[in-house]
Short mmCIF file of C-alpha atoms and ligand atoms in Angstrom, two decimals:
data_model
loop_
_atom_site.label_atom_id
_atom_site.label_comp_id
_atom_site.label_asym_id
_atom_site.label_seq_id
_atom_site.Cartn_x
_atom_site.Cartn_y
_atom_site.Cartn_z
CA UNK A 1 0.00 0.00 0.00
CA UNK A 2 1.24 3.48 -0.81
CA UNK A 3 2.55 5.45 2.13
CA UNK A 4 0.87 8.73 3.12
CA UNK A 5 2.95 11.42 4.79
CA UNK A 6 1.62 12.33 8.22
CA UNK A 7 1.26 16.00 7.35
CA UNK A 8 -1.13 15.06 4.56
CA UNK A 9 -2.86 12.33 6.52
CA UNK A 10 -3.82 14.64 9.38
CA UNK A 11 -5.67 16.87 6.93
CA UNK A 12 -7.75 14.06 5.45
CA UNK A 13 -11.37 13.48 6.33
CA UNK A 14 -12.17 10.43 4.18
CA UNK A 15 -12.62 8.34 7.29
CA UNK A 16 -12.76 4.60 6.68
CA UNK A 17 -10.03 4.71 4.02
CA UNK A 18 -7.18 2.19 4.22
CA UNK A 19 -3.88 4.01 4.82
CA UNK A 20 -0.22 3.27 5.37
CA UNK A 21 2.05 5.49 7.49
CA UNK A 22 5.71 5.10 8.35
CA UNK A 23 7.74 6.90 10.96
CA UNK A 24 9.45 6.88 14.33
CA UNK A 25 7.75 6.29 17.66
CA UNK A 26 7.64 9.32 19.92
CA UNK A 27 5.71 7.69 22.75
CA UNK A 28 3.63 4.64 23.48
CA UNK A 29 1.10 4.43 26.26
CA UNK A 30 -1.91 2.31 26.91
CA UNK A 31 -3.83 -0.18 28.93
CA UNK A 32 -4.14 -3.97 28.88
CA UNK A 33 -6.56 -3.78 26.00
CA UNK A 34 -5.41 -0.90 23.83
CA UNK A 35 -2.10 0.86 22.96
CA UNK A 36 -1.74 4.43 21.73
CA UNK A 37 1.38 5.10 19.70
CA UNK A 38 2.42 8.64 18.72
CA UNK A 39 4.22 8.35 15.37
CA UNK A 40 6.19 11.09 13.63
CA UNK A 41 7.72 11.01 10.14
CA UNK A 42 9.35 14.45 10.03
CA UNK A 43 6.87 15.89 7.53
CA UNK A 44 5.28 17.93 10.33
CA UNK A 45 5.81 18.63 14.01
CA UNK A 46 2.50 16.81 14.63
CA UNK A 47 2.30 13.12 15.42
CA UNK A 48 -0.38 10.79 14.22
CA UNK A 49 -1.96 8.62 16.86
CA UNK A 50 -1.96 4.92 16.08
CA UNK A 51 -4.54 2.90 17.99
CA UNK A 52 -3.64 -0.78 18.40
CA UNK A 53 -6.01 -3.26 20.06
CA UNK A 54 -3.67 -5.45 22.07
CA UNK A 55 -5.48 -8.72 21.36
CA UNK A 56 -4.99 -8.32 17.59
CA UNK A 57 -1.18 -8.17 17.79
CA UNK A 58 1.66 -10.37 18.84
CA UNK A 59 2.69 -9.42 22.39
CA UNK A 60 6.42 -9.80 21.57
CA UNK A 61 6.09 -7.42 18.61
CA UNK A 62 4.25 -4.83 20.73
CA UNK A 63 7.13 -4.87 23.22
CA UNK A 64 9.46 -3.68 20.45
CA UNK A 65 7.45 -0.50 20.01
CA UNK A 66 9.63 1.75 22.14
CA UNK A 67 10.54 5.42 21.78
CA UNK A 68 12.66 5.88 18.67
CA UNK A 69 11.68 2.61 16.95
CA UNK A 70 10.74 2.82 13.29
CA UNK A 71 7.36 1.44 12.22
CA UNK A 72 5.31 0.81 9.14
CA UNK A 73 1.62 0.80 10.01
CA UNK A 74 -1.42 -0.06 7.93
CA UNK A 75 -4.93 0.55 9.08
CA UNK A 76 -8.08 2.58 8.80
CA UNK A 77 -8.26 6.33 8.93
CA UNK A 78 -10.73 7.12 11.71
CA UNK A 79 -12.06 10.28 13.27
CA UNK A 80 -10.19 10.97 16.46
CA UNK A 81 -12.09 10.82 19.75
CA UNK A 82 -9.44 12.80 21.59
CA UNK A 83 -9.05 16.55 21.40
CA UNK A 84 -6.34 18.12 19.25
CA UNK A 85 -6.49 16.38 15.92
CA UNK A 86 -9.12 15.14 13.53
CA UNK A 87 -7.69 11.89 12.24
CA UNK A 88 -5.97 8.85 13.68
CA UNK A 89 -5.18 5.35 12.46
CA UNK A 90 -6.83 2.18 13.75
CA UNK A 91 -4.03 -0.29 13.07
CA UNK A 92 -4.62 -3.58 11.26
CA UNK A 93 -0.95 -4.41 10.69
CA UNK A 94 2.24 -3.13 12.32
CA UNK A 95 5.73 -3.91 11.10
CA UNK A 96 8.74 -2.89 13.17
CA UNK A 97 11.26 -1.70 10.60
CA UNK A 98 13.90 -0.78 13.16
CA UNK A 99 13.99 -1.42 16.88
CA UNK A 100 15.43 1.12 19.27
CA UNK A 101 16.97 0.16 22.59
CA UNK A 102 16.83 2.05 25.85
CA UNK A 103 20.34 3.39 25.13
CA UNK A 104 18.85 5.68 22.42
CA UNK A 105 20.38 9.05 23.41
CA UNK A 106 17.25 11.02 22.53
CA UNK A 107 14.94 8.88 24.60
CA UNK A 108 14.58 11.07 27.65
CA UNK A 109 12.63 14.27 27.44
CA UNK A 110 14.14 17.54 28.60
CA UNK A 111 17.77 16.92 27.66
CA UNK A 112 19.87 20.09 27.46
CA UNK A 113 20.82 21.56 24.09
CA UNK A 114 24.45 21.02 25.06
CA UNK A 115 23.80 17.30 25.47
CA UNK A 116 21.95 17.16 22.16
CA UNK A 117 24.82 18.93 20.38
CA UNK A 118 27.05 16.04 21.40
CA UNK A 119 24.57 13.77 19.62
CA UNK A 120 23.93 16.07 16.67
CA UNK A 121 23.49 13.06 14.39
CA UNK A 122 20.43 11.97 16.38
CA UNK A 123 19.06 15.29 17.65
CA UNK A 124 17.39 15.70 14.24
CA UNK A 125 14.84 13.13 15.49
CA UNK A 126 13.59 15.45 18.23
CA UNK A 127 10.64 17.81 17.94
CA UNK A 128 12.74 20.92 18.48
CA UNK A 129 15.34 20.14 15.83
CA UNK A 130 12.71 18.90 13.41
CA UNK A 131 11.03 22.30 13.76
CA UNK A 132 14.30 24.21 13.39
CA UNK A 133 15.34 22.41 10.22
CA UNK A 134 11.92 22.62 8.58
CA UNK A 135 12.06 26.37 9.24
CA UNK A 136 15.63 26.53 7.88
CA UNK A 137 14.42 24.94 4.65
CA UNK A 138 11.54 27.38 4.45
CA UNK A 139 13.85 30.36 4.92
CA UNK A 140 16.02 29.16 2.02
CA UNK A 141 12.88 28.96 -0.13
CA UNK A 142 11.82 32.45 1.01
CA UNK A 143 15.20 33.89 0.04
CA UNK A 144 15.21 32.40 -3.45
CA UNK A 145 11.61 33.42 -3.91
CA UNK A 146 12.23 37.03 -2.81
CA UNK A 147 15.13 37.57 -5.15
CA UNK A 148 13.54 35.74 -8.06
CA UNK A 149 10.39 37.87 -7.70
CA UNK A 150 12.49 41.02 -7.60
CA UNK A 151 14.55 40.29 -10.71
CA UNK A 152 17.81 39.19 -9.07
CA UNK A 153 19.83 36.36 -10.62
CA UNK A 154 21.26 33.57 -8.48
CA UNK A 155 25.00 33.89 -9.02
CA UNK A 156 27.50 31.23 -7.97
CA UNK A 157 30.68 32.78 -6.64
CA UNK A 158 33.61 30.41 -6.16
CA UNK A 159 34.30 28.66 -2.88
CA UNK A 160 38.01 28.29 -3.47
CA UNK A 161 39.61 31.66 -3.91
CA UNK A 162 43.04 32.99 -4.73
CA UNK A 163 42.46 36.35 -3.04
CA UNK A 164 41.85 37.32 0.57
CA UNK A 165 38.55 38.80 -0.56
CA UNK A 166 38.43 41.62 1.91
CA UNK A 167 40.30 40.77 5.03
CA UNK A 168 36.94 39.84 6.58
CA UNK A 169 38.43 37.06 8.62
CA UNK A 170 41.11 34.46 8.97
CA UNK A 171 41.08 32.05 6.06
CA UNK A 172 41.31 28.29 5.78
CA UNK A 173 44.03 27.40 3.33
CA UNK A 174 43.33 24.88 0.55
CA UNK A 175 46.29 22.82 -0.56
CA UNK A 176 47.28 19.45 -2.00
CA UNK A 177 50.86 19.81 -0.77
CA UNK A 178 52.39 17.25 1.51
CA UNK A 179 52.37 19.19 4.77
CA UNK A 180 54.94 16.85 6.27
CA UNK A 181 57.42 17.73 3.57
CA UNK A 182 56.83 21.24 2.23
CA UNK A 183 58.85 22.39 -0.73
CA UNK A 184 60.68 25.61 0.12
CA UNK A 185 62.74 28.03 -1.97
CA UNK A 186 66.25 29.23 -1.16
CA UNK A 187 64.92 31.96 1.12
CA UNK A 188 63.00 29.33 3.08
CA UNK A 189 59.60 30.45 1.76
CA UNK A 190 57.02 27.87 0.74
CA UNK A 191 57.17 27.19 -3.01
CA UNK A 192 53.64 26.92 -4.38
CA UNK A 193 54.63 26.22 -7.98
CA UNK A 194 53.56 22.58 -7.79
CA UNK A 195 50.62 23.08 -5.43
CA UNK A 196 47.30 22.31 -7.13
CA UNK A 197 46.60 25.87 -8.29
CA UNK A 198 50.22 26.92 -8.55
CA UNK A 199 49.67 29.56 -5.87
CA UNK A 200 48.24 29.83 -2.34
CA UNK A 201 44.45 29.43 -2.21
CA UNK A 202 41.82 29.59 0.51
CA UNK A 203 38.18 28.91 1.24
CA UNK A 204 36.15 32.03 0.62
CA UNK A 205 35.18 34.41 3.44
CA UNK A 206 32.64 36.17 1.18
CA UNK A 207 31.35 35.98 -2.37
CA UNK A 208 30.95 39.74 -2.60
CA UNK A 209 33.85 40.72 -4.83
CA UNK A 210 32.85 38.22 -7.51
CA UNK A 211 29.24 39.22 -6.85
CA UNK A 212 30.13 42.78 -7.83
CA UNK A 213 31.37 41.49 -11.18
CA UNK A 214 27.99 39.81 -11.64
CA UNK A 215 25.95 42.84 -10.58
CA UNK A 216 27.82 45.23 -12.82
CA UNK A 217 26.84 43.03 -15.77
CA UNK A 218 23.49 41.44 -14.91
CA UNK A 219 22.19 44.41 -12.91
CA UNK A 220 21.19 42.54 -9.76
CA UNK A 221 22.48 39.22 -8.43
CA UNK A 222 22.57 37.32 -5.18
CA UNK A 223 24.85 34.61 -3.91
CA UNK A 224 23.77 32.00 -1.37
CA UNK A 225 26.51 29.66 -0.34
CA UNK A 226 28.83 28.39 2.33
CA UNK A 227 31.38 30.78 3.78
CA UNK A 228 34.40 29.99 5.92
CA UNK A 229 36.12 31.99 8.63
CA UNK A 230 38.87 30.60 10.78
CA UNK A 231 38.43 33.22 13.48
CA UNK A 232 38.72 31.80 16.94
CA UNK A 233 35.38 33.22 18.07
CA UNK A 234 33.85 30.77 20.46
CA UNK A 235 30.55 32.61 20.80
CA UNK A 236 26.89 31.62 20.36
CA UNK A 237 26.84 33.82 17.22
CA UNK A 238 29.88 32.54 15.26
CA UNK A 239 30.53 29.49 13.13
CA UNK A 240 33.67 28.59 11.20
CA UNK A 241 31.42 27.38 8.34
CA UNK A 242 28.24 29.35 7.81
CA UNK A 243 25.96 30.26 4.93
CA UNK A 244 25.72 33.77 3.60
CA UNK A 245 23.31 35.48 1.23
CA UNK A 246 24.92 38.37 -0.63
CA UNK A 247 22.77 40.43 -2.98
CA UNK A 248 24.57 43.04 -5.08
CA UNK A 249 22.78 45.69 -7.15
CA UNK A 250 23.83 48.23 -9.75
CA UNK A 251 22.56 51.83 -9.69
CA UNK A 252 21.47 52.04 -6.05
CA UNK A 253 22.26 54.49 -3.29
CA UNK A 254 22.38 54.08 0.47
CA UNK A 255 18.65 54.71 0.98
CA UNK A 256 17.77 52.13 -1.67
CA UNK A 257 20.11 49.67 0.01
CA UNK A 258 18.49 50.16 3.42
CA UNK A 259 15.04 49.78 1.86
CA UNK A 260 16.17 46.52 0.28
CA UNK A 261 17.59 45.19 3.56
CA UNK A 262 14.43 46.00 5.48
CA UNK A 263 12.01 44.75 2.84
CA UNK A 264 13.96 41.52 2.39
CA UNK A 265 14.15 40.62 6.08
CA UNK A 266 10.47 41.40 6.60
CA UNK A 267 9.58 39.21 3.63
CA UNK A 268 11.51 36.30 5.16
CA UNK A 269 9.93 36.71 8.59
CA UNK A 270 6.46 37.02 7.06
CA UNK A 271 7.16 33.86 5.05
CA UNK A 272 7.93 32.02 8.28
CA UNK A 273 4.73 33.29 9.92
CA UNK A 274 2.71 32.22 6.87
CA UNK A 275 4.37 28.87 6.17
CA UNK A 276 5.78 27.54 9.44
CA UNK A 277 2.86 28.10 11.79
CA UNK A 278 2.92 24.74 13.58
CA UNK A 279 6.67 24.74 14.07
CA UNK A 280 6.70 28.33 15.30
CA UNK A 281 3.88 27.65 17.74
CA UNK A 282 5.81 24.68 19.06
CA UNK A 283 9.00 26.73 19.51
CA UNK A 284 7.04 29.57 21.06
CA UNK A 285 5.66 27.13 23.62
CA UNK A 286 8.79 25.09 24.31
CA UNK A 287 11.80 27.32 23.64
CA UNK A 288 10.94 31.01 23.84
CA UNK A 289 7.46 32.30 24.64
CA UNK A 290 8.19 35.76 23.26
CA UNK A 291 9.09 34.40 19.82
CA UNK A 292 5.80 34.95 17.98
CA UNK A 293 5.39 38.45 19.40
CA UNK A 294 8.91 39.31 18.32
CA UNK A 295 8.36 38.03 14.78
CA UNK A 296 5.10 39.93 14.42
CA UNK A 297 6.65 43.09 15.75
CA UNK A 298 9.50 42.98 13.21
CA UNK A 299 7.04 42.63 10.36
CA UNK A 300 4.88 45.47 11.63
CA UNK A 301 7.49 48.00 12.64
CA UNK A 302 9.71 50.41 10.71
CA UNK A 303 13.38 49.84 11.44
CA UNK A 304 15.24 52.75 13.05
CA UNK A 305 17.85 54.31 10.80
CA UNK A 306 20.68 56.17 12.43
CA UNK A 307 24.28 57.05 11.75
CA UNK A 308 27.20 55.68 13.68
CA UNK A 309 27.88 59.20 14.97
CA UNK A 310 24.32 59.47 16.34
CA UNK A 311 24.69 56.00 17.85
CA UNK A 312 27.88 56.97 19.65
CA UNK A 313 26.26 60.05 21.14
CA UNK A 314 23.29 57.99 22.42
CA UNK A 315 25.74 55.57 24.04
CA UNK A 316 27.69 58.45 25.59
CA UNK A 317 24.44 59.88 26.98
CA UNK A 318 23.60 56.48 28.46
CA UNK A 319 27.01 56.30 30.12
CA UNK A 320 26.54 59.81 31.61
CA UNK A 321 23.21 58.61 32.98
CA UNK A 322 24.94 55.73 34.77
CA UNK A 323 24.84 52.87 32.24
CA UNK A 324 27.88 50.58 32.58
CA UNK A 325 29.56 48.91 29.60
CA UNK A 326 32.55 46.59 29.66
CA UNK A 327 34.19 48.20 26.59
CA UNK A 328 34.88 51.94 26.17
CA UNK A 329 32.78 54.12 23.86
CA UNK A 330 34.35 56.89 21.77
CA UNK A 331 34.00 58.13 18.20
CA UNK A 332 36.09 55.73 16.12
CA UNK A 333 35.61 52.64 18.29
CA UNK A 334 34.27 49.42 16.83
CA UNK A 335 30.93 48.87 18.56
CA UNK A 336 30.86 45.84 20.81
CA UNK A 337 27.84 43.59 20.94
CA UNK A 338 26.85 45.08 24.34
CA UNK A 339 26.66 48.53 22.69
CA UNK A 340 24.60 47.28 19.78
CA UNK A 341 22.28 45.40 22.09
CA UNK A 342 21.77 48.45 24.30
CA UNK A 343 20.61 50.50 21.32
CA UNK A 344 18.40 47.77 19.88
CA UNK A 345 16.98 46.09 22.98
CA UNK A 346 16.90 48.87 25.56
CA UNK A 347 16.86 52.21 23.78
CA UNK A 348 14.84 51.74 20.58
CA UNK A 349 13.38 48.30 21.29
CA UNK A 350 13.35 47.54 17.57
CA UNK A 351 15.73 46.69 14.73
CA UNK A 352 18.26 49.38 13.90
CA UNK A 353 20.05 50.06 10.63
CA UNK A 354 23.26 51.90 11.42
CA UNK A 355 25.20 53.72 8.71
CA UNK A 356 28.19 55.92 7.95
CA UNK A 357 30.92 54.32 10.00
CA UNK A 358 34.48 55.64 10.42
CA UNK A 359 36.45 54.43 7.42
CA UNK A 360 39.13 52.85 9.63
CA UNK A 361 36.79 50.22 11.06
CA UNK A 362 35.15 49.12 7.80
CA UNK A 363 36.32 47.32 4.67
CA UNK A 364 38.40 48.99 1.94
CA UNK A 365 35.65 48.86 -0.71
CA UNK A 366 33.07 51.00 1.09
CA UNK A 367 32.21 54.31 -0.55
CA UNK A 368 33.83 57.29 1.10
CA UNK A 369 31.49 60.11 2.16
CA UNK A 370 32.15 63.77 1.31
CA UNK A 371 33.41 64.32 4.88
CA UNK A 372 36.45 62.16 4.03
CA UNK A 373 36.04 60.41 7.40
CA UNK A 374 33.10 58.08 7.11
CA UNK A 375 32.01 55.42 4.64
CA UNK A 376 28.58 54.33 3.41
CA UNK A 377 28.46 51.06 5.29
CA UNK A 378 25.29 49.69 6.89
CA UNK A 379 24.84 47.11 9.61
CA UNK A 380 21.39 45.82 10.48
CA UNK A 381 21.20 45.16 14.21
CA UNK A 382 18.54 42.84 15.58
CA UNK A 383 17.16 42.18 19.06
CA UNK A 384 18.77 39.05 20.62
CA UNK A 385 21.11 38.63 17.65
CA UNK A 386 23.13 41.81 17.22
CA UNK A 387 24.51 42.21 13.71
CA UNK A 388 22.45 40.17 11.26
CA UNK A 389 23.44 42.05 8.06
CA UNK A 390 26.57 43.92 7.01
CA UNK A 391 26.67 45.82 3.74
CA UNK A 392 27.59 49.02 1.94
CA UNK A 393 27.55 51.18 -1.11
CA UNK A 394 30.80 50.37 -2.90
CA UNK A 395 33.47 52.86 -3.87
CA UNK A 396 33.02 53.10 -7.63
CA UNK A 397 35.83 55.62 -8.21
CA UNK A 398 38.95 53.79 -9.34
CA UNK A 399 41.48 56.08 -7.65
CA UNK A 400 39.61 56.36 -4.37
CA UNK A 401 39.34 52.57 -4.31
CA UNK A 402 43.12 52.34 -4.71
CA UNK A 403 43.45 54.73 -1.73
CA UNK A 404 41.14 52.46 0.24
CA UNK A 405 43.30 49.45 -0.58
CA UNK A 406 46.43 51.31 0.49
CA UNK A 407 44.82 51.99 3.89
CA UNK A 408 44.52 48.24 4.41
CA UNK A 409 47.80 47.23 2.77
CA UNK A 410 46.08 45.47 -0.10
CA UNK A 411 48.15 45.41 -3.27
CA UNK A 412 46.27 46.60 -6.38
CA UNK A 413 48.19 44.13 -8.56
CA UNK A 414 46.62 41.25 -6.61
CA UNK A 415 43.15 42.61 -7.34
CA UNK A 416 43.40 43.78 -10.92
CA UNK A 417 40.34 41.79 -11.97
CA UNK A 418 38.32 43.60 -9.27
CA UNK A 419 39.69 47.01 -10.20
CA UNK A 420 38.67 46.37 -13.82
CA UNK A 421 35.02 46.92 -12.81
CA UNK A 422 36.00 50.50 -11.95
CA UNK A 423 38.12 50.88 -15.06
CA UNK A 424 35.62 49.68 -17.65
CA UNK A 425 32.23 51.36 -17.34
CA UNK A 426 32.18 51.79 -13.58
CA UNK A 427 28.78 52.34 -11.97
CA UNK A 428 27.34 53.10 -8.56
CA UNK A 429 26.40 49.88 -6.81
CA UNK A 430 26.03 48.26 -3.43
CA UNK A 431 24.92 45.19 -1.57
CA UNK A 432 24.92 43.36 1.69
CA UNK A 433 25.56 40.02 3.37
CA UNK A 434 23.00 38.30 5.57
CA UNK A 435 24.26 35.55 7.85
CA UNK A 436 21.79 32.75 7.17
CA UNK A 437 22.20 31.10 10.59
CA UNK A 438 21.71 34.44 12.35
CA UNK A 439 18.41 34.80 10.51
CA UNK A 440 17.47 31.27 11.58
CA UNK A 441 18.40 32.11 15.19
CA UNK A 442 16.05 35.06 15.07
CA UNK A 443 13.20 33.20 13.43
CA UNK A 444 13.38 30.13 15.68
CA UNK A 445 14.19 31.81 19.00
CA UNK A 446 17.08 29.40 19.50
CA UNK A 447 19.94 30.83 21.56
CA UNK A 448 23.02 29.18 20.09
CA UNK A 449 24.07 29.27 16.45
CA UNK A 450 25.31 25.67 16.79
CA UNK A 451 21.66 24.65 17.13
CA UNK A 452 20.43 26.04 13.81
CA UNK A 453 22.86 24.31 11.41
CA UNK A 454 22.72 20.52 11.22
CA UNK A 455 26.42 19.85 11.86
CA UNK A 456 28.20 22.92 13.23
CA UNK A 457 31.89 23.60 12.63
CA UNK A 458 33.52 25.59 15.41
CA UNK A 459 37.03 25.73 16.91
CA UNK A 460 38.04 22.19 17.91
CA UNK A 461 34.83 20.70 16.64
CA UNK A 462 34.20 19.11 13.26
CA UNK A 463 32.28 16.01 14.26
CA UNK A 464 29.88 14.16 11.99
O1 4AD B 1 29.69 41.79 7.98
P1 4AD B 1 30.28 40.71 7.12
O2 4AD B 1 31.67 40.29 7.42
O3 4AD B 1 30.16 41.26 5.64
C1 4AD B 1 30.65 40.68 4.52
O4 4AD B 1 31.19 39.61 4.47
C2 4AD B 1 30.34 41.47 3.29
N1 4AD B 1 31.18 40.93 2.19
C3 4AD B 1 28.89 41.40 2.97
C4 4AD B 1 28.50 42.16 1.74
O5 4AD B 1 28.45 43.36 1.77
N2 4AD B 1 28.23 41.47 0.64
O6 4AD B 1 29.35 39.43 7.16
C5 4AD B 1 28.00 39.52 6.79
C6 4AD B 1 27.13 38.78 7.76
C7 4AD B 1 27.21 39.31 9.19
O7 4AD B 1 26.37 40.42 9.35
C8 4AD B 1 26.73 38.10 9.98
O8 4AD B 1 25.31 38.00 9.94
C9 4AD B 1 27.28 36.95 9.17
O9 4AD B 1 27.55 37.41 7.88
N3 4AD B 1 28.52 36.41 9.76
C10 4AD B 1 28.61 35.25 10.44
N4 4AD B 1 27.68 34.34 10.76
C11 4AD B 1 28.08 33.26 11.47
N5 4AD B 1 29.36 33.03 11.83
C12 4AD B 1 30.34 33.91 11.52
N6 4AD B 1 31.60 33.65 11.87
C13 4AD B 1 29.97 35.09 10.79
N7 4AD B 1 30.66 36.15 10.32
C14 4AD B 1 29.76 36.93 9.70
MG1 MG B 2 30.09 42.88 9.64
#
């Protein structure tokens, strides 16, 4: 008999029909005469209830129906007597496809997330992680859908790169050399001539620079791919391997860019509210009971827009009024997450788009303002998360871009292909990068970025 997914089955009302469901046992309870088995197949957070009359089944087989076991069940779709759901299955045949012993690590309820991280290969079987990864899928669909609807082309920037894109972070080197016996030249420097690419290469820290080549030809592109940073940031917001979405658009200015950032994030959050209702309700109940309110409020509110300079003066006012921060605040400082969170969570109580940062603390490619001191960078700061987006209008003037490179000790000869965009038909353009896992953190209410990617890579951890 053909299998029906539980999500579909629970919506059916053709009671009396013969059905087949397959999935994993969440719980089994019952009396001497009847067993109730909650079965889940991952298609939805909801379980289907299987009703098994004890006398119809082999007692030894029934004993194998423990939490985590995998079953194939045939029976009749019947209207449920219990509250909660409409349909359940009155079993006529049960086959145990896979037994599951009491040493199943996900058996007990209420395990900590830390414990589940150590069993990341099995945590996917829990309600919470099922919900998180269904939402993650939905957010990927929302992103492609948004850009497709708005005329952006999905552009595949390379993962292996020969340039340190932008000094955004420490890079992971890619090599086929024998590390135990490195070939060196007379000066003792590593000789890359017979390495795979004939020169040093790394995993990308951003697809932006190649994205700019795409945008200044196709008009509007976005990348969506894995990104690697070997920074030793052991925080709940950093991964060594994460996914980034980087749209890049020709002919826009800073206001257009901020409009795009705001519209795009709201679209994604609205998509979650529209398409992930059951999973969000579950997470709201079990993980964070302010989640749904927070999602609705982001969709309904206008983001605050303020300059870095205005932000600094608000922070200085707070300090005068007695607010204590760990890190000092002064014009020119790189804002720490405590500063960002003060502005977003305490002062404005809504998302903030900050702009016009001192040129020293932002990347070389950001467009210099007329004041000569600040650049047209934007960070979108979110409650609970901090920085969720970083972006900018790009310096389109060839000579100013060279000046920017000099400030960061980047050699123009290493980036001639990038500079060519400014040499041949340069145009105003800009874009941003959204950290996919930070978006998922926000949308799920999870607290640790390691819990929103199936198999996290962090310092000293590359299991599974
Ligand atoms: O601010 P970042 O470094 O910006 C760029 O890479 C630009 N090239 C983007 C652009 O303009 N096209 O990174 C962008 C976003 C951050 O705001 C953050 O959400 C996320 O990427 N991010 C990380 N997420 C998880 N783990 C890390 N180690 C991250 N580093 C950055
Ligand atoms: Mg940034």
